[in-house]
Amino acid sequence: MCIDGSAAAQAGNPGPAISVVIATLGGPTLAETIRMLNQGSVVPAEILICIPQREAPRVAGLDVANLRVLVTDCRGQVAQRVQGFRAAVGPLVLQMDDDMLPARDCLQRLRQTLLANGSRCAVAPALVDRATGHSAYRKPQAKQWLLRLYYWLMNGSQGYVPGHVDRAGNAVGVDADAVADQQVVRADWLAGGCVLHYANNLLLENYFPFPGKAYGEDVIHSHLLQSRGIELLVDTGARCELDLVYASSMGWRDFWKNLRGDWRARRYAMALRGRESPRM
């Protein structure tokens, strides 16, 4: 199967074609994510569903013209995604989680921003809480003195810096509503749920060193991209919704499991950056 810019133009999408890679276990929101992608102003040339053999029957009923199911010989979000990266044939590749709901013009905006900033960049959209319509990274509604204390503990005198990995290894997201005057924000990290890359810049080896759920893999991935000279951008005009899961809704067992996994990944990411700190 050959996909190039001309194929995209024939589909009403002038510009380089986009391959979408979704690493999944066949979750309940996958079909809606695919539908939203194909209703966009730029339709992907192909959507690769990367799924382990045991879960593959869950996607057997998906009948979409530009869909390709890649049954992987591994299990794990990063490992599955890497196999999808290797199989993707478009010059631009969008990594996406199976619970992301892109706005109609999301891919169009991401592609425009990517092309406008040269061949050594990757770009992500602003993430929006589907339930509230607010940024997924909106600041907590708390007293200002308390917020200042918190961000000082996390990041010293620099305090709150959107798009920055702070001194505690915490990845601070970009609240698009708070930086509405900036179309493009340069960042230290990009949330892995939706990122557009040039195919030539993709990491094609499994970089996540732990078994189980890939907590914090996006911070690790971001550092490795930056170490190769890839600039990380957030387009605040490109929007993608998701259903947030708050720690307060978890049982104690899941909460501690998440906390341990997150801490382990952050510690590893900070070691890669040479920035280990007691603030963690």
PDB file of N, CA and C in Angstrom, residues 80-167:
ATOM      1  N   GLN A  80       3.789  -1.425  21.539  1.00  0.00           N
ATOM      2  CA  GLN A  80       2.786  -1.526  20.475  1.00  0.00           C
ATOM      3  C   GLN A  80       2.888  -0.338  19.522  1.00  0.00           C
ATOM      4  N   ARG A  81       3.038   0.859  20.090  1.00  0.00           N
ATOM      5  CA  ARG A  81       3.113   2.070  19.264  1.00  0.00           C
ATOM      6  C   ARG A  81       4.331   2.028  18.352  1.00  0.00           C
ATOM      7  N   VAL A  82       5.469   1.542  18.877  1.00  0.00           N
ATOM      8  CA  VAL A  82       6.681   1.472  18.067  1.00  0.00           C
ATOM      9  C   VAL A  82       6.471   0.571  16.860  1.00  0.00           C
ATOM     10  N   GLN A  83       5.764  -0.546  17.054  1.00  0.00           N
ATOM     11  CA  GLN A  83       5.495  -1.409  15.912  1.00  0.00           C
ATOM     12  C   GLN A  83       4.617  -0.694  14.892  1.00  0.00           C
ATOM     13  N   GLY A  84       3.685   0.122  15.374  1.00  0.00           N
ATOM     14  CA  GLY A  84       2.873   0.926  14.468  1.00  0.00           C
ATOM     15  C   GLY A  84       3.704   1.966  13.737  1.00  0.00           C
ATOM     16  N   PHE A  85       4.634   2.608  14.445  1.00  0.00           N
ATOM     17  CA  PHE A  85       5.524   3.576  13.803  1.00  0.00           C
ATOM     18  C   PHE A  85       6.289   2.918  12.654  1.00  0.00           C
ATOM     19  N   ARG A  86       6.762   1.710  12.890  1.00  0.00           N
ATOM     20  CA  ARG A  86       7.547   1.021  11.866  1.00  0.00           C
ATOM     21  C   ARG A  86       6.698   0.683  10.644  1.00  0.00           C
ATOM     22  N   ALA A  87       5.403   0.449  10.869  1.00  0.00           N
ATOM     23  CA  ALA A  87       4.527   0.043   9.775  1.00  0.00           C
ATOM     24  C   ALA A  87       3.879   1.216   9.051  1.00  0.00           C
ATOM     25  N   ALA A  88       3.870   2.386   9.665  1.00  0.00           N
ATOM     26  CA  ALA A  88       3.211   3.553   9.070  1.00  0.00           C
ATOM     27  C   ALA A  88       3.925   3.960   7.788  1.00  0.00           C
ATOM     28  N   VAL A  89       3.151   4.399   6.791  1.00  0.00           N
ATOM     29  CA  VAL A  89       3.745   4.728   5.490  1.00  0.00           C
ATOM     30  C   VAL A  89       3.592   6.198   5.113  1.00  0.00           C
ATOM     31  N   GLY A  90       2.857   6.972   5.895  1.00  0.00           N
ATOM     32  CA  GLY A  90       2.702   8.391   5.593  1.00  0.00           C
ATOM     33  C   GLY A  90       3.938   9.185   5.967  1.00  0.00           C
ATOM     34  N   PRO A  91       4.168  10.340   5.322  1.00  0.00           N
ATOM     35  CA  PRO A  91       5.308  11.191   5.683  1.00  0.00           C
ATOM     36  C   PRO A  91       5.130  11.893   7.026  1.00  0.00           C
ATOM     37  N   LEU A  92       3.879  12.004   7.481  1.00  0.00           N
ATOM     38  CA  LEU A  92       3.576  12.534   8.801  1.00  0.00           C
ATOM     39  C   LEU A  92       2.857  11.453   9.584  1.00  0.00           C
ATOM     40  N   VAL A  93       3.182  11.340  10.877  1.00  0.00           N
ATOM     41  CA  VAL A  93       2.600  10.280  11.707  1.00  0.00           C
ATOM     42  C   VAL A  93       2.063  10.892  12.994  1.00  0.00           C
ATOM     43  N   LEU A  94       0.792  10.613  13.264  1.00  0.00           N
ATOM     44  CA  LEU A  94       0.148  11.077  14.492  1.00  0.00           C
ATOM     45  C   LEU A  94       0.035   9.913  15.462  1.00  0.00           C
ATOM     46  N   GLN A  95       0.684  10.021  16.626  1.00  0.00           N
ATOM     47  CA  GLN A  95       0.446   9.034  17.677  1.00  0.00           C
ATOM     48  C   GLN A  95      -0.768   9.496  18.468  1.00  0.00           C
ATOM     49  N   MET A  96      -1.658   8.554  18.772  1.00  0.00           N
ATOM     50  CA  MET A  96      -2.896   8.937  19.444  1.00  0.00           C
ATOM     51  C   MET A  96      -3.349   7.822  20.368  1.00  0.00           C
ATOM     52  N   ASP A  97      -3.867   8.204  21.542  1.00  0.00           N
ATOM     53  CA  ASP A  97      -4.473   7.229  22.439  1.00  0.00           C
ATOM     54  C   ASP A  97      -5.893   6.931  21.976  1.00  0.00           C
ATOM     55  N   ASP A  98      -6.429   5.828  22.473  1.00  0.00           N
ATOM     56  CA  ASP A  98      -7.747   5.400  21.991  1.00  0.00           C
ATOM     57  C   ASP A  98      -8.907   6.087  22.690  1.00  0.00           C
ATOM     58  N   ASP A  99      -8.609   7.087  23.534  1.00  0.00           N
ATOM     59  CA  ASP A  99      -9.678   7.818  24.213  1.00  0.00           C
ATOM     60  C   ASP A  99      -9.632   9.317  23.884  1.00  0.00           C
ATOM     61  N   MET A 100      -8.971   9.666  22.796  1.00  0.00           N
ATOM     62  CA  MET A 100      -8.857  11.058  22.380  1.00  0.00           C
ATOM     63  C   MET A 100      -9.943  11.394  21.356  1.00  0.00           C
ATOM     64  N   LEU A 101     -10.525  12.589  21.505  1.00  0.00           N
ATOM     65  CA  LEU A 101     -11.590  13.025  20.604  1.00  0.00           C
ATOM     66  C   LEU A 101     -11.177  14.362  19.978  1.00  0.00           C
ATOM     67  N   PRO A 102     -10.526  14.317  18.818  1.00  0.00           N
ATOM     68  CA  PRO A 102     -10.013  15.542  18.209  1.00  0.00           C
ATOM     69  C   PRO A 102     -11.134  16.400  17.628  1.00  0.00           C
ATOM     70  N   ALA A 103     -10.989  17.720  17.768  1.00  0.00           N
ATOM     71  CA  ALA A 103     -11.919  18.645  17.119  1.00  0.00           C
ATOM     72  C   ALA A 103     -11.809  18.491  15.606  1.00  0.00           C
ATOM     73  N   ARG A 104     -12.812  18.996  14.895  1.00  0.00           N
ATOM     74  CA  ARG A 104     -12.865  18.798  13.448  1.00  0.00           C
ATOM     75  C   ARG A 104     -11.615  19.326  12.753  1.00  0.00           C
ATOM     76  N   ASP A 105     -11.074  20.450  13.226  1.00  0.00           N
ATOM     77  CA  ASP A 105      -9.912  21.043  12.558  1.00  0.00           C
ATOM     78  C   ASP A 105      -8.599  20.731  13.264  1.00  0.00           C
ATOM     79  N   CYS A 106      -8.609  19.782  14.192  1.00  0.00           N
ATOM     80  CA  CYS A 106      -7.413  19.511  14.998  1.00  0.00           C
ATOM     81  C   CYS A 106      -6.242  19.066  14.131  1.00  0.00           C
ATOM     82  N   LEU A 107      -6.424  18.046  13.304  1.00  0.00           N
ATOM     83  CA  LEU A 107      -5.326  17.545  12.479  1.00  0.00           C
ATOM     84  C   LEU A 107      -4.862  18.594  11.475  1.00  0.00           C
ATOM     85  N   GLN A 108      -5.806  19.358  10.943  1.00  0.00           N
ATOM     86  CA  GLN A 108      -5.447  20.406   9.993  1.00  0.00           C
ATOM     87  C   GLN A 108      -4.531  21.440  10.640  1.00  0.00           C
ATOM     88  N   ARG A 109      -4.872  21.864  11.847  1.00  0.00           N
ATOM     89  CA  ARG A 109      -4.059  22.843  12.556  1.00  0.00           C
ATOM     90  C   ARG A 109      -2.697  22.271  12.931  1.00  0.00           C
ATOM     91  N   LEU A 110      -2.689  21.035  13.409  1.00  0.00           N
ATOM     92  CA  LEU A 110      -1.419  20.421  13.782  1.00  0.00           C
ATOM     93  C   LEU A 110      -0.494  20.319  12.575  1.00  0.00           C
ATOM     94  N   ARG A 111      -1.043  19.917  11.437  1.00  0.00           N
ATOM     95  CA  ARG A 111      -0.218  19.789  10.233  1.00  0.00           C
ATOM     96  C   ARG A 111       0.327  21.143   9.785  1.00  0.00           C
ATOM     97  N   GLN A 112      -0.522  22.175   9.828  1.00  0.00           N
ATOM     98  CA  GLN A 112      -0.070  23.512   9.437  1.00  0.00           C
ATOM     99  C   GLN A 112       1.080  23.986  10.331  1.00  0.00           C
ATOM    100  N   THR A 113       0.935  23.758  11.634  1.00  0.00           N
ATOM    101  CA  THR A 113       1.974  24.195  12.578  1.00  0.00           C
ATOM    102  C   THR A 113       3.255  23.401  12.379  1.00  0.00           C
ATOM    103  N   LEU A 114       3.132  22.100  12.164  1.00  0.00           N
ATOM    104  CA  LEU A 114       4.315  21.265  11.944  1.00  0.00           C
ATOM    105  C   LEU A 114       5.074  21.746  10.710  1.00  0.00           C
ATOM    106  N   LEU A 115       4.362  21.950   9.610  1.00  0.00           N
ATOM    107  CA  LEU A 115       5.007  22.347   8.358  1.00  0.00           C
ATOM    108  C   LEU A 115       5.603  23.750   8.451  1.00  0.00           C
ATOM    109  N   ALA A 116       4.985  24.612   9.257  1.00  0.00           N
ATOM    110  CA  ALA A 116       5.463  25.990   9.376  1.00  0.00           C
ATOM    111  C   ALA A 116       6.723  26.115  10.218  1.00  0.00           C
ATOM    112  N   ASN A 117       7.046  25.073  10.986  1.00  0.00           N
ATOM    113  CA  ASN A 117       8.172  25.164  11.920  1.00  0.00           C
ATOM    114  C   ASN A 117       9.346  24.265  11.546  1.00  0.00           C
ATOM    115  N   GLY A 118       9.392  23.833  10.318  1.00  0.00           N
ATOM    116  CA  GLY A 118      10.551  23.083   9.857  1.00  0.00           C
ATOM    117  C   GLY A 118      10.463  21.600  10.144  1.00  0.00           C
ATOM    118  N   SER A 119      11.515  20.897   9.746  1.00  0.00           N
ATOM    119  CA  SER A 119      11.485  19.440   9.768  1.00  0.00           C
ATOM    120  C   SER A 119      11.968  18.820  11.069  1.00  0.00           C
ATOM    121  N   ARG A 120      12.334  19.652  12.057  1.00  0.00           N
ATOM    122  CA  ARG A 120      12.874  19.122  13.311  1.00  0.00           C
ATOM    123  C   ARG A 120      11.969  19.521  14.473  1.00  0.00           C
ATOM    124  N   CYS A 121      10.694  19.185  14.375  1.00  0.00           N
ATOM    125  CA  CYS A 121       9.767  19.507  15.456  1.00  0.00           C
ATOM    126  C   CYS A 121       8.673  18.453  15.533  1.00  0.00           C
ATOM    127  N   ALA A 122       7.950  18.470  16.636  1.00  0.00           N
ATOM    128  CA  ALA A 122       6.744  17.670  16.841  1.00  0.00           C
ATOM    129  C   ALA A 122       5.735  18.596  17.507  1.00  0.00           C
ATOM    130  N   VAL A 123       4.459  18.372  17.267  1.00  0.00           N
ATOM    131  CA  VAL A 123       3.452  19.302  17.777  1.00  0.00           C
ATOM    132  C   VAL A 123       2.261  18.537  18.354  1.00  0.00           C
ATOM    133  N   ALA A 124       1.742  19.049  19.468  1.00  0.00           N
ATOM    134  CA  ALA A 124       0.588  18.463  20.150  1.00  0.00           C
ATOM    135  C   ALA A 124      -0.512  19.518  20.262  1.00  0.00           C
ATOM    136  N   PRO A 125      -1.767  19.085  20.413  1.00  0.00           N
ATOM    137  CA  PRO A 125      -2.864  20.033  20.589  1.00  0.00           C
ATOM    138  C   PRO A 125      -3.046  20.395  22.068  1.00  0.00           C
ATOM    139  N   ALA A 126      -3.900  21.361  22.313  1.00  0.00           N
ATOM    140  CA  ALA A 126      -4.354  21.643  23.671  1.00  0.00           C
ATOM    141  C   ALA A 126      -5.361  20.566  24.063  1.00  0.00           C
ATOM    142  N   LEU A 127      -5.196  19.993  25.249  1.00  0.00           N
ATOM    143  CA  LEU A 127      -6.098  18.953  25.726  1.00  0.00           C
ATOM    144  C   LEU A 127      -7.190  19.574  26.582  1.00  0.00           C
ATOM    145  N   VAL A 128      -8.427  19.121  26.352  1.00  0.00           N
ATOM    146  CA  VAL A 128      -9.604  19.721  26.979  1.00  0.00           C
ATOM    147  C   VAL A 128     -10.395  18.649  27.713  1.00  0.00           C
ATOM    148  N   ASP A 129     -10.800  18.958  28.933  1.00  0.00           N
ATOM    149  CA  ASP A 129     -11.652  18.066  29.717  1.00  0.00           C
ATOM    150  C   ASP A 129     -13.040  18.038  29.080  1.00  0.00           C
ATOM    151  N   ARG A 130     -13.443  16.891  28.615  1.00  0.00           N
ATOM    152  CA  ARG A 130     -14.716  16.776  27.906  1.00  0.00           C
ATOM    153  C   ARG A 130     -15.903  17.174  28.779  1.00  0.00           C
ATOM    154  N   ALA A 131     -15.828  16.902  30.067  1.00  0.00           N
ATOM    155  CA  ALA A 131     -16.953  17.146  30.968  1.00  0.00           C
ATOM    156  C   ALA A 131     -17.175  18.628  31.233  1.00  0.00           C
ATOM    157  N   THR A 132     -16.086  19.402  31.266  1.00  0.00           N
ATOM    158  CA  THR A 132     -16.200  20.804  31.663  1.00  0.00           C
ATOM    159  C   THR A 132     -15.937  21.795  30.535  1.00  0.00           C
ATOM    160  N   GLY A 133     -15.242  21.360  29.498  1.00  0.00           N
ATOM    161  CA  GLY A 133     -14.849  22.274  28.432  1.00  0.00           C
ATOM    162  C   GLY A 133     -13.635  23.107  28.782  1.00  0.00           C
ATOM    163  N   HIS A 134     -13.081  22.909  29.979  1.00  0.00           N
ATOM    164  CA  HIS A 134     -11.878  23.634  30.391  1.00  0.00           C
ATOM    165  C   HIS A 134     -10.634  22.829  30.017  1.00  0.00           C
ATOM    166  N   SER A 135      -9.493  23.510  30.059  1.00  0.00           N
ATOM    167  CA  SER A 135      -8.231  22.834  29.794  1.00  0.00           C
ATOM    168  C   SER A 135      -8.031  21.663  30.757  1.00  0.00           C
ATOM    169  N   ALA A 136      -7.462  20.589  30.244  1.00  0.00           N
ATOM    170  CA  ALA A 136      -7.114  19.445  31.096  1.00  0.00           C
ATOM    171  C   ALA A 136      -6.033  19.826  32.100  1.00  0.00           C
ATOM    172  N   TYR A 137      -5.340  20.935  31.840  1.00  0.00           N
ATOM    173  CA  TYR A 137      -4.253  21.384  32.713  1.00  0.00           C
ATOM    174  C   TYR A 137      -4.605  22.701  33.399  1.00  0.00           C
ATOM    175  N   ARG A 138      -5.881  22.923  33.615  1.00  0.00           N
ATOM    176  CA  ARG A 138      -6.313  24.130  34.323  1.00  0.00           C
ATOM    177  C   ARG A 138      -5.771  24.115  35.751  1.00  0.00           C
ATOM    178  N   LYS A 139      -5.319  25.277  36.214  1.00  0.00           N
ATOM    179  CA  LYS A 139      -4.804  25.367  37.574  1.00  0.00           C
ATOM    180  C   LYS A 139      -5.891  25.019  38.581  1.00  0.00           C
ATOM    181  N   PRO A 140      -5.526  24.376  39.685  1.00  0.00           N
ATOM    182  CA  PRO A 140      -6.517  24.099  40.732  1.00  0.00           C
ATOM    183  C   PRO A 140      -7.151  25.390  41.232  1.00  0.00           C
ATOM    184  N   GLN A 141      -8.427  25.305  41.598  1.00  0.00           N
ATOM    185  CA  GLN A 141      -9.125  26.462  42.149  1.00  0.00           C
ATOM    186  C   GLN A 141      -8.837  26.529  43.647  1.00  0.00           C
ATOM    187  N   ALA A 142      -7.771  27.241  43.993  1.00  0.00           N
ATOM    188  CA  ALA A 142      -7.331  27.331  45.387  1.00  0.00           C
ATOM    189  C   ALA A 142      -6.840  28.746  45.655  1.00  0.00           C
ATOM    190  N   LYS A 143      -6.597  29.051  46.917  1.00  0.00           N
ATOM    191  CA  LYS A 143      -6.103  30.365  47.280  1.00  0.00           C
ATOM    192  C   LYS A 143      -4.719  30.593  46.673  1.00  0.00           C
ATOM    193  N   GLN A 144      -4.474  31.831  46.244  1.00  0.00           N
ATOM    194  CA  GLN A 144      -3.242  32.149  45.530  1.00  0.00           C
ATOM    195  C   GLN A 144      -2.002  31.860  46.368  1.00  0.00           C
ATOM    196  N   TRP A 145      -2.052  32.141  47.664  1.00  0.00           N
ATOM    197  CA  TRP A 145      -0.873  31.894  48.488  1.00  0.00           C
ATOM    198  C   TRP A 145      -0.555  30.412  48.563  1.00  0.00           C
ATOM    199  N   LEU A 146      -1.607  29.597  48.552  1.00  0.00           N
ATOM    200  CA  LEU A 146      -1.408  28.158  48.612  1.00  0.00           C
ATOM    201  C   LEU A 146      -0.810  27.636  47.305  1.00  0.00           C
ATOM    202  N   LEU A 147      -1.296  28.178  46.176  1.00  0.00           N
ATOM    203  CA  LEU A 147      -0.745  27.790  44.884  1.00  0.00           C
ATOM    204  C   LEU A 147       0.715  28.204  44.756  1.00  0.00           C
ATOM    205  N   ARG A 148       1.015  29.435  45.214  1.00  0.00           N
ATOM    206  CA  ARG A 148       2.398  29.894  45.148  1.00  0.00           C
ATOM    207  C   ARG A 148       3.311  29.009  45.980  1.00  0.00           C
ATOM    208  N   LEU A 149       2.846  28.579  47.164  1.00  0.00           N
ATOM    209  CA  LEU A 149       3.634  27.692  48.018  1.00  0.00           C
ATOM    210  C   LEU A 149       3.848  26.342  47.331  1.00  0.00           C
ATOM    211  N   TYR A 150       2.765  25.808  46.775  1.00  0.00           N
ATOM    212  CA  TYR A 150       2.862  24.514  46.101  1.00  0.00           C
ATOM    213  C   TYR A 150       3.875  24.561  44.959  1.00  0.00           C
ATOM    214  N   TYR A 151       3.740  25.556  44.086  1.00  0.00           N
ATOM    215  CA  TYR A 151       4.637  25.628  42.931  1.00  0.00           C
ATOM    216  C   TYR A 151       6.068  25.971  43.345  1.00  0.00           C
ATOM    217  N   TRP A 152       6.254  26.656  44.461  1.00  0.00           N
ATOM    218  CA  TRP A 152       7.604  26.875  44.978  1.00  0.00           C
ATOM    219  C   TRP A 152       8.214  25.561  45.443  1.00  0.00           C
ATOM    220  N   LEU A 153       7.415  24.744  46.142  1.00  0.00           N
ATOM    221  CA  LEU A 153       7.909  23.445  46.590  1.00  0.00           C
ATOM    222  C   LEU A 153       8.284  22.566  45.399  1.00  0.00           C
ATOM    223  N   MET A 154       7.492  22.655  44.326  1.00  0.00           N
ATOM    224  CA  MET A 154       7.725  21.826  43.148  1.00  0.00           C
ATOM    225  C   MET A 154       8.880  22.337  42.287  1.00  0.00           C
ATOM    226  N   ASN A 155       9.048  23.681  42.222  1.00  0.00           N
ATOM    227  CA  ASN A 155       9.941  24.217  41.201  1.00  0.00           C
ATOM    228  C   ASN A 155      10.783  25.397  41.662  1.00  0.00           C
ATOM    229  N   GLY A 156      10.871  25.637  42.956  1.00  0.00           N
ATOM    230  CA  GLY A 156      11.708  26.721  43.441  1.00  0.00           C
ATOM    231  C   GLY A 156      11.194  28.087  43.013  1.00  0.00           C
ATOM    232  N   SER A 157      12.106  29.022  42.820  1.00  0.00           N
ATOM    233  CA  SER A 157      11.718  30.403  42.546  1.00  0.00           C
ATOM    234  C   SER A 157      11.046  30.582  41.195  1.00  0.00           C
ATOM    235  N   GLN A 158      11.248  29.644  40.278  1.00  0.00           N
ATOM    236  CA  GLN A 158      10.575  29.741  38.978  1.00  0.00           C
ATOM    237  C   GLN A 158       9.072  29.517  39.099  1.00  0.00           C
ATOM    238  N   GLY A 159       8.682  28.735  40.079  1.00  0.00           N
ATOM    239  CA  GLY A 159       7.269  28.499  40.304  1.00  0.00           C
ATOM    240  C   GLY A 159       6.585  27.808  39.133  1.00  0.00           C
ATOM    241  N   TYR A 160       5.402  28.303  38.794  1.00  0.00           N
ATOM    242  CA  TYR A 160       4.559  27.694  37.762  1.00  0.00           C
ATOM    243  C   TYR A 160       5.050  28.099  36.372  1.00  0.00           C
ATOM    244  N   VAL A 161       5.459  27.103  35.576  1.00  0.00           N
ATOM    245  CA  VAL A 161       5.891  27.346  34.197  1.00  0.00           C
ATOM    246  C   VAL A 161       5.169  26.348  33.297  1.00  0.00           C
ATOM    247  N   PRO A 162       4.151  26.795  32.550  1.00  0.00           N
ATOM    248  CA  PRO A 162       3.415  25.861  31.697  1.00  0.00           C
ATOM    249  C   PRO A 162       4.311  25.215  30.639  1.00  0.00           C
ATOM    250  N   GLY A 163       4.083  23.909  30.403  1.00  0.00           N
ATOM    251  CA  GLY A 163       4.858  23.173  29.424  1.00  0.00           C
ATOM    252  C   GLY A 163       6.240  22.767  29.900  1.00  0.00           C
ATOM    253  N   HIS A 164       6.489  22.934  31.203  1.00  0.00           N
ATOM    254  CA  HIS A 164       7.822  22.713  31.774  1.00  0.00           C
ATOM    255  C   HIS A 164       7.822  21.455  32.643  1.00  0.00           C
ATOM    256  N   VAL A 165       8.945  20.740  32.660  1.00  0.00           N
ATOM    257  CA  VAL A 165       9.143  19.658  33.624  1.00  0.00           C
ATOM    258  C   VAL A 165       9.837  20.286  34.824  1.00  0.00           C
ATOM    259  N   ASP A 166       9.135  20.335  35.953  1.00  0.00           N
ATOM    260  CA  ASP A 166       9.673  21.086  37.091  1.00  0.00           C
ATOM    261  C   ASP A 166      10.736  20.287  37.846  1.00  0.00           C
ATOM    262  N   ARG A 167      11.252  20.886  38.923  1.00  0.00           N
ATOM    263  CA  ARG A 167      12.381  20.281  39.642  1.00  0.00           C
ATOM    264  C   ARG A 167      11.994  19.011  40.388  1.00  0.00           C
TER     265      ARG A 167
END
